[in-house]
mmCIF file of C-alpha atoms in Angstrom:
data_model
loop_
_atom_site.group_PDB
_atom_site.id
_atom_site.type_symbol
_atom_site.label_atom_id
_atom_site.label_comp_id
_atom_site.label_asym_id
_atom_site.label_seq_id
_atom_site.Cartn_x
_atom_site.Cartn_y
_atom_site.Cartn_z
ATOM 1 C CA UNK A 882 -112.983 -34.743 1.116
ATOM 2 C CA UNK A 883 -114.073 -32.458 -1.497
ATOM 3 C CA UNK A 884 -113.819 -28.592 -0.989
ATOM 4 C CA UNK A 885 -116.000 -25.769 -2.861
ATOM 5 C CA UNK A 886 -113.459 -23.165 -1.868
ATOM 6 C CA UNK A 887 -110.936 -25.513 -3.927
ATOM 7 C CA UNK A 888 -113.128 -24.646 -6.978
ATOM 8 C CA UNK A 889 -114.513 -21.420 -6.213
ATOM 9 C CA UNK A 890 -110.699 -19.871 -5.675
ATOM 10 C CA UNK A 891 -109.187 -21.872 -8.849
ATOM 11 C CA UNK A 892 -106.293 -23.137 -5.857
ATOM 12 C CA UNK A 893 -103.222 -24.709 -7.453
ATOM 13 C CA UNK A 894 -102.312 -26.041 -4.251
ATOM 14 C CA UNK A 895 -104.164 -27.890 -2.090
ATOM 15 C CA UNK A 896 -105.289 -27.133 1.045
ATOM 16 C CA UNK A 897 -103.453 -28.863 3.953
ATOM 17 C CA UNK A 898 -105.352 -30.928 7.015
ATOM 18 C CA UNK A 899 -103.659 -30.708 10.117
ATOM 19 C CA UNK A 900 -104.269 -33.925 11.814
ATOM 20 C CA UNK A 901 -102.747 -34.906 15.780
ATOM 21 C CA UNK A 902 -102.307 -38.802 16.124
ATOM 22 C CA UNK A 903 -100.437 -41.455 17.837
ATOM 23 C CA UNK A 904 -100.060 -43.469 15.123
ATOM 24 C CA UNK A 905 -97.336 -42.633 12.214
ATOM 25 C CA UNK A 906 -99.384 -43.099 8.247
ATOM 26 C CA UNK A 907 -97.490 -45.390 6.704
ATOM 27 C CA UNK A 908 -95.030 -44.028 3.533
ATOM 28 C CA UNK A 909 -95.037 -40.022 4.842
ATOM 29 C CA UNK A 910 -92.432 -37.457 4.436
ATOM 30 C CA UNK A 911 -90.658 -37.275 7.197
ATOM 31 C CA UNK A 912 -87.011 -35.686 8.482
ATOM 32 C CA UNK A 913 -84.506 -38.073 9.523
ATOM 33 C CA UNK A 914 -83.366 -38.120 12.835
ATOM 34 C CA UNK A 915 -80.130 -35.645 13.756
ATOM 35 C CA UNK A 916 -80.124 -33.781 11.092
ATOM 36 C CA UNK A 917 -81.159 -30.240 10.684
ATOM 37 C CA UNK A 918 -84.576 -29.713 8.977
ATOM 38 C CA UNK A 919 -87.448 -27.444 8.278
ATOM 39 C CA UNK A 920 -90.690 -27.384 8.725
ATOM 40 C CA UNK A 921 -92.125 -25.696 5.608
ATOM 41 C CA UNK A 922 -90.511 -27.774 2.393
ATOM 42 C CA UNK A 923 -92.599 -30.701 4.315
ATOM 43 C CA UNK A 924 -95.856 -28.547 3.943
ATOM 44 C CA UNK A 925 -95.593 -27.481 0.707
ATOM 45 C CA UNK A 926 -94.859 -30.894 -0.284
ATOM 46 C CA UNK A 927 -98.288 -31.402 0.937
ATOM 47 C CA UNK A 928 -100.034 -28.783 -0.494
ATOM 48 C CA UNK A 929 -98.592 -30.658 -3.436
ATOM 49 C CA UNK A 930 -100.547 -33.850 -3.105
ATOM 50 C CA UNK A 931 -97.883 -36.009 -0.668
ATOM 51 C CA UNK A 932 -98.397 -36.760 3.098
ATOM 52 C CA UNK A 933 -96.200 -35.522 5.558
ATOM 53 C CA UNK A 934 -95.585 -36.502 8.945
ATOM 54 C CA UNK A 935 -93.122 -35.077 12.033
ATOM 55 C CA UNK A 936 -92.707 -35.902 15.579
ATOM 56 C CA UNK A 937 -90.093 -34.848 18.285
ATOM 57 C CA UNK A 938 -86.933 -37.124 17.727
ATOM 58 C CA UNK A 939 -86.853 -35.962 13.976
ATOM 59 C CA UNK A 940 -88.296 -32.609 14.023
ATOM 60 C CA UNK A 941 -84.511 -31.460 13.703
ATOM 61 C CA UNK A 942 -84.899 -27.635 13.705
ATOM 62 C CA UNK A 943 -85.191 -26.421 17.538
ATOM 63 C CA UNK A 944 -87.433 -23.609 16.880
ATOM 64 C CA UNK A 945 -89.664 -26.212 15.070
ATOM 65 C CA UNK A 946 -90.176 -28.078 17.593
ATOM 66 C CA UNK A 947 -91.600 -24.986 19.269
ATOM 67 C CA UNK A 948 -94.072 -24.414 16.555
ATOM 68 C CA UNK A 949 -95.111 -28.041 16.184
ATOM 69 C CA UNK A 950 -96.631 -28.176 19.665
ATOM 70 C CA UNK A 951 -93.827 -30.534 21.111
ATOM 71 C CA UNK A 952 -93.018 -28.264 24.186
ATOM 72 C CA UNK A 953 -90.712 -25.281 24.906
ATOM 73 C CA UNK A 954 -88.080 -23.871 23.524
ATOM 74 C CA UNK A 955 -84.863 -25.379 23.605
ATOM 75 C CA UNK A 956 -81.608 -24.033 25.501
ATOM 76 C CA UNK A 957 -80.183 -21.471 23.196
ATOM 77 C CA UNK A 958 -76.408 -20.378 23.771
ATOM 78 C CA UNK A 959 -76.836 -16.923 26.094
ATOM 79 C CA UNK A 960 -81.006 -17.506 25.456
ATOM 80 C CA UNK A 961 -83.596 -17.277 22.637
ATOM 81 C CA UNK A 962 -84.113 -13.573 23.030
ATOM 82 C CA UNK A 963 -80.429 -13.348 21.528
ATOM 83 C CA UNK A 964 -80.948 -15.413 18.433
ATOM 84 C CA UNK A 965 -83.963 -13.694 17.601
ATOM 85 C CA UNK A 966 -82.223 -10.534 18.336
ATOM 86 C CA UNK A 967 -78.885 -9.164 18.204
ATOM 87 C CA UNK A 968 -76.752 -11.883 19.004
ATOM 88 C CA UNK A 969 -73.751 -12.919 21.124
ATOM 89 C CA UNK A 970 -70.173 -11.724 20.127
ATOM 90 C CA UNK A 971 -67.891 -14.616 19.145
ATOM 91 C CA UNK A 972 -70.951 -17.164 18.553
ATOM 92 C CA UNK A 973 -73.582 -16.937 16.521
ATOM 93 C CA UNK A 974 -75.750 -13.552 14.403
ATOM 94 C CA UNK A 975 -78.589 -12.405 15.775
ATOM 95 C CA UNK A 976 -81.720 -12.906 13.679
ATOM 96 C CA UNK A 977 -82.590 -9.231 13.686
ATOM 97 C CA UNK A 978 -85.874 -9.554 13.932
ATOM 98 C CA UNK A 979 -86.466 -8.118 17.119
ATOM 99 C CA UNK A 980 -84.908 -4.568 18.346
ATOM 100 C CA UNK A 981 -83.260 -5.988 21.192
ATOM 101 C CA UNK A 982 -82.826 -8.991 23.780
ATOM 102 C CA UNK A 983 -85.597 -7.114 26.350
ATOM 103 C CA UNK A 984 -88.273 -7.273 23.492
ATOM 104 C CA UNK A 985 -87.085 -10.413 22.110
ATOM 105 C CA UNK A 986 -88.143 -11.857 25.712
ATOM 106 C CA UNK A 987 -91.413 -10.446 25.576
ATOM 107 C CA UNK A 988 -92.144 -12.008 22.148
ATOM 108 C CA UNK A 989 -91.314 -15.377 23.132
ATOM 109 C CA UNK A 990 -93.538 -15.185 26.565
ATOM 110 C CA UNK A 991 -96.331 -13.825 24.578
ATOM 111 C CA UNK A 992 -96.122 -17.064 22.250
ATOM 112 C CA UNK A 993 -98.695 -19.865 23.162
ATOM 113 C CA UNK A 994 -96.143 -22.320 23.754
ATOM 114 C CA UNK A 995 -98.113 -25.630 24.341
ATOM 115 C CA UNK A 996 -97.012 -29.386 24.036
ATOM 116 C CA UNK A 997 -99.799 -32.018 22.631
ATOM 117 C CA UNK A 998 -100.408 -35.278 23.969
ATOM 118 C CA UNK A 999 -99.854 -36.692 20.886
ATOM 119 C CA UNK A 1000 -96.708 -38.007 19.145
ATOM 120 C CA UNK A 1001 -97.257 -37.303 15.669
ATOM 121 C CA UNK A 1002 -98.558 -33.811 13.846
ATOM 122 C CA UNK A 1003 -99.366 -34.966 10.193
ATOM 123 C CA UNK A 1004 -99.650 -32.587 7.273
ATOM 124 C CA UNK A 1005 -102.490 -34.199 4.607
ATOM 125 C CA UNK A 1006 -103.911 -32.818 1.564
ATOM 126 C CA UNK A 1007 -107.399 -32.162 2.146
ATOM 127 C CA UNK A 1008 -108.659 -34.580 -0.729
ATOM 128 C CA UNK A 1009 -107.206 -37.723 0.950
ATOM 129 C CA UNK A 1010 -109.515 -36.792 4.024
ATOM 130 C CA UNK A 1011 -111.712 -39.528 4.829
ATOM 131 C CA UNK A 1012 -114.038 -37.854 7.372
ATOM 132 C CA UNK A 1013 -115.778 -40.653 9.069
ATOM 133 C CA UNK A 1014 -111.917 -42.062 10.393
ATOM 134 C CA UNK A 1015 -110.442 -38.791 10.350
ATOM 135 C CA UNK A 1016 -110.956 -35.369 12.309
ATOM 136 C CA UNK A 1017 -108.239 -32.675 11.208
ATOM 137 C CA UNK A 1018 -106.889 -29.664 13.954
ATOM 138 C CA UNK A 1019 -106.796 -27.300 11.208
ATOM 139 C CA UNK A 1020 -107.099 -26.613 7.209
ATOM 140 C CA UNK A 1021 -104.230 -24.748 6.257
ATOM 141 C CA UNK A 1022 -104.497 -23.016 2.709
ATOM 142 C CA UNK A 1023 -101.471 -21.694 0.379
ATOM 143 C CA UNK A 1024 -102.266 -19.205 -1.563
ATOM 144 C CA UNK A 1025 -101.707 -16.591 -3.883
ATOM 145 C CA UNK A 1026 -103.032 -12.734 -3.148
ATOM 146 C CA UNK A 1027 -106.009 -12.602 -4.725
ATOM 147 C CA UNK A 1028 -107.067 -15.931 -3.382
ATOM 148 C CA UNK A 1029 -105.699 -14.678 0.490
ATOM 149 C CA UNK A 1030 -107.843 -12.029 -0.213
ATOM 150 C CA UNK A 1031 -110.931 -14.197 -1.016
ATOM 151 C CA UNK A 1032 -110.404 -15.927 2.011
ATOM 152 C CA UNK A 1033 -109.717 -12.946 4.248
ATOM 153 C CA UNK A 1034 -113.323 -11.383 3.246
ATOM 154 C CA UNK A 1035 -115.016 -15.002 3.599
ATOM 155 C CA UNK A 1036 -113.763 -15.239 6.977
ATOM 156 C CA UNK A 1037 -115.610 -12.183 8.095
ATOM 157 C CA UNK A 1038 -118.697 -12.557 5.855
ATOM 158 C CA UNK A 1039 -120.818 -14.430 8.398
ATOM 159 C CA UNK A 1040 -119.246 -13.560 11.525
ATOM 160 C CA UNK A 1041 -119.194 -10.070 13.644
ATOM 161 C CA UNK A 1042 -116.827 -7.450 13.539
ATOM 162 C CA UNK A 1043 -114.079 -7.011 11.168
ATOM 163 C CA UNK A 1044 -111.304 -8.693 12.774
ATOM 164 C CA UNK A 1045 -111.961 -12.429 12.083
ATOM 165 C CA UNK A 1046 -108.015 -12.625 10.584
ATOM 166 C CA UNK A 1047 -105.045 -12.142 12.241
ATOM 167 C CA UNK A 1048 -101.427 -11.646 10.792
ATOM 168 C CA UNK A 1049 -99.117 -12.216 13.460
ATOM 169 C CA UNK A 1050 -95.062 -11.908 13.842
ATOM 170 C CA UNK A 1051 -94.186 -15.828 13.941
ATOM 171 C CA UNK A 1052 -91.771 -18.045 12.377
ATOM 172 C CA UNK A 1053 -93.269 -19.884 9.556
ATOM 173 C CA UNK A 1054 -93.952 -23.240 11.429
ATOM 174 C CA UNK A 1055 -95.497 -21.283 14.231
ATOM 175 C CA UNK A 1056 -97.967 -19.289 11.692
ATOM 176 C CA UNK A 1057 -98.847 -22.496 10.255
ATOM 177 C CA UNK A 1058 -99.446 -24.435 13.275
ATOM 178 C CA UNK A 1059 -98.731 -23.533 16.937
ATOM 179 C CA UNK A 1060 -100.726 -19.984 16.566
ATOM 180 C CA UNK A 1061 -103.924 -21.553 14.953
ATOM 181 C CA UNK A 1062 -104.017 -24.625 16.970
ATOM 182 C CA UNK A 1063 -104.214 -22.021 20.278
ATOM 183 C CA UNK A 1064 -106.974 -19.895 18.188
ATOM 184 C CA UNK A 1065 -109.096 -23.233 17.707
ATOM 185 C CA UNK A 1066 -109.084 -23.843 21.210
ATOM 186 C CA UNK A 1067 -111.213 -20.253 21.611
ATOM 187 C CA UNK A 1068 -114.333 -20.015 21.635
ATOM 188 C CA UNK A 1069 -114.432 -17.630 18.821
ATOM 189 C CA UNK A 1070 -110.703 -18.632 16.156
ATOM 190 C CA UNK A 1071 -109.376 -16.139 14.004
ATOM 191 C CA UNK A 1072 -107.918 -17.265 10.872
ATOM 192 C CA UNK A 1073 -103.826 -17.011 10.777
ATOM 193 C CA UNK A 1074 -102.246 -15.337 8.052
ATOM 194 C CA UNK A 1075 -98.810 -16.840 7.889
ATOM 195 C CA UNK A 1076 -95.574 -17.378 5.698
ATOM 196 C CA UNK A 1077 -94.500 -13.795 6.474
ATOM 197 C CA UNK A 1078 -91.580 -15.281 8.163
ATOM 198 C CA UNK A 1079 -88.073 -13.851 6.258
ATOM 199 C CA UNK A 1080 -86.069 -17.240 7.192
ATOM 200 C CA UNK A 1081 -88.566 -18.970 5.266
ATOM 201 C CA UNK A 1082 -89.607 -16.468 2.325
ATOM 202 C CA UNK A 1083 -87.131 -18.180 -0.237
ATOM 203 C CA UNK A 1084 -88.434 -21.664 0.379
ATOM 204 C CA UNK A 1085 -91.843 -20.144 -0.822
ATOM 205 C CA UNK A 1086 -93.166 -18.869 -3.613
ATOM 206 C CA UNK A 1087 -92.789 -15.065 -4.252
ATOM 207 C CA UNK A 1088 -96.573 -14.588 -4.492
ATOM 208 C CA UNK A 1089 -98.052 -16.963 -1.653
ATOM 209 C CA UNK A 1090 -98.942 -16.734 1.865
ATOM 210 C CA UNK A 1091 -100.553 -19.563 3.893
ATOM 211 C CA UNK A 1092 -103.927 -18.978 5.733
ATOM 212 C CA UNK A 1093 -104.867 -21.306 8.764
ATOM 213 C CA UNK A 1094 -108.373 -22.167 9.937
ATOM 214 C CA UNK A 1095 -109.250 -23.853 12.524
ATOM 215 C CA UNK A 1096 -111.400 -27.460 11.113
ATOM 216 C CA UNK A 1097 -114.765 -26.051 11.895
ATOM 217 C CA UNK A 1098 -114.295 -22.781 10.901
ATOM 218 C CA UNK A 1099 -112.890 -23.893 7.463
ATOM 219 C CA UNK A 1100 -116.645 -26.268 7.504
ATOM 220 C CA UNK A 1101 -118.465 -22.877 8.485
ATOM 221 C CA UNK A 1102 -116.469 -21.053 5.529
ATOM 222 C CA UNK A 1103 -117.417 -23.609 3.142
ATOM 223 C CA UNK A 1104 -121.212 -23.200 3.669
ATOM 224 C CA UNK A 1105 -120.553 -19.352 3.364
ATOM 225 C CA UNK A 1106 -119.320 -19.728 -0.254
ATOM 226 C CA UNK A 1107 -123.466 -19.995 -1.460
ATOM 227 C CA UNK A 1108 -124.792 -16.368 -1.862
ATOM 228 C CA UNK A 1109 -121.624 -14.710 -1.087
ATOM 229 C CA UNK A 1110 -119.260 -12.127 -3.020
ATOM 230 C CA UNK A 1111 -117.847 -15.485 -4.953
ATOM 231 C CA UNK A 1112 -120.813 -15.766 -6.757
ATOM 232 C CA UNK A 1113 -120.889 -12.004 -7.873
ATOM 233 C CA UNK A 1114 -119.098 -10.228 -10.909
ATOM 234 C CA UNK A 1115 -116.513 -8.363 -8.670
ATOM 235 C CA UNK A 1116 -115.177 -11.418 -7.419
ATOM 236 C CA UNK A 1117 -114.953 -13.251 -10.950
ATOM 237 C CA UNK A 1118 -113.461 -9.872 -12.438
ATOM 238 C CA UNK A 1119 -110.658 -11.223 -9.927
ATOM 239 C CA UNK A 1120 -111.151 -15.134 -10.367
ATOM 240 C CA UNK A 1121 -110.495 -14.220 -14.624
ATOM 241 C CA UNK A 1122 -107.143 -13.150 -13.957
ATOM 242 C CA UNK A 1123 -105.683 -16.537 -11.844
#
């Protein structure tokens, strides 16, 4: 599948199709099973041209599992809301990402914790789309700030209001998947500004951000591009500089 945004905001990465399926693509990435892992080196390594895939049994990282779609949480020692938090004496450090255990619990309720009926959740660059076999959840873009930016305007350039994009407190694989796969089942998405996750700010680069569309909002996008601020000087006074 071939993208004018791809052009339009010179990407060096490309963007990411989320696809659900029950059947594994042969030759993916993929964690082995019982050992730790994360969810972001596999989608970078897709942004980078190579197909990843992950289901339950080696989705090794518990919170990931969480943010993939495959169900709750799993049993933390003393609960979640202390990892994320401050804690428990004598057996693990709190995250510190949350002020304390009471907010901590509120975060995690708030999250739209879902489980798919699917088995896999596969991570494809966009150009390897075939559309007539293939329907993709999401389009999930990796960017740098001047191209976030682009995108960010674009998303609100045919739609009402001005608050078409969210940026949400999430772990990384929740930014990048969980959170926009509950936006595309509204009625009217936002986009997901993600990545801003500290645990997984050194696996990234120091300049890039992801941004998360739901499928036919990223279609809806594209057909924006024509007579838009990416055809005007401002914008290329930007585009000159990438």
């Amino acid at each position: 599948m071939e993208s004018r945004l791809v052009k339009e905001l010179k990407l060096r990465y490309e963007p990411v199709a989320v696809l659900l399926s029950n059947e594994k693509p042969e030759g993916a990435l993929q964690s082995k099973e019982g050992h730790w892992s994360c969810t972001i080196p596999l989608f970078i390594a897709a942004a980078k041209g190579k197909t990843a895939v992950f289901e339950r049994k080696t989705t090794g990282c518990p919170g990931g599992k969480a943010g993939l779609g495959f169900g709750q949480f799993p049993n933390y020692p003393g609960g979640i809301e202390y990892f994320l938090t401050v804690g428990k004496s004598g057996q693990f450090e709190g995250e510190g990402y949350i002020k304390n255990p009471e907010l901590g619990v509120e975060y995690v309720e708030c999250l739209p914790i879902t489980d798919i009926p699917y088995q896999y959740v596969i991570f494809k660059p966009l150009s390897q789309i075939d559309t007539t076999k293939e329907l993709p959840e999401l389009i999930v873009f990796y960017v740098n700030t001047d191209q976030l930016s682009a995108l960010t305007v674009l998303a609100n350039y045919y739609r009402p209001g001005n608050e078409n994009v969210m940026i949400p407190f999430s772990s990384g694989c929740q930014s990048i998947f969980l959170i926009p796969y509950a936006e595309a089942q509204k009625e009217n998405p936002r986009a997901v500004v993600g990545l801003t996750d500290i645990t997984v700010r050194p696996m990234v680069e120091a300049d890039m951000l992801s941004f998360s569309v739901p499928y036919k909002m990223f279609l809806d996008m594209e057909e924006s591009v024509e007579g838009s601020f990416l055809g005007k000087h401002l914008w290329h006074r930007v585009a000159a500089r990438m």
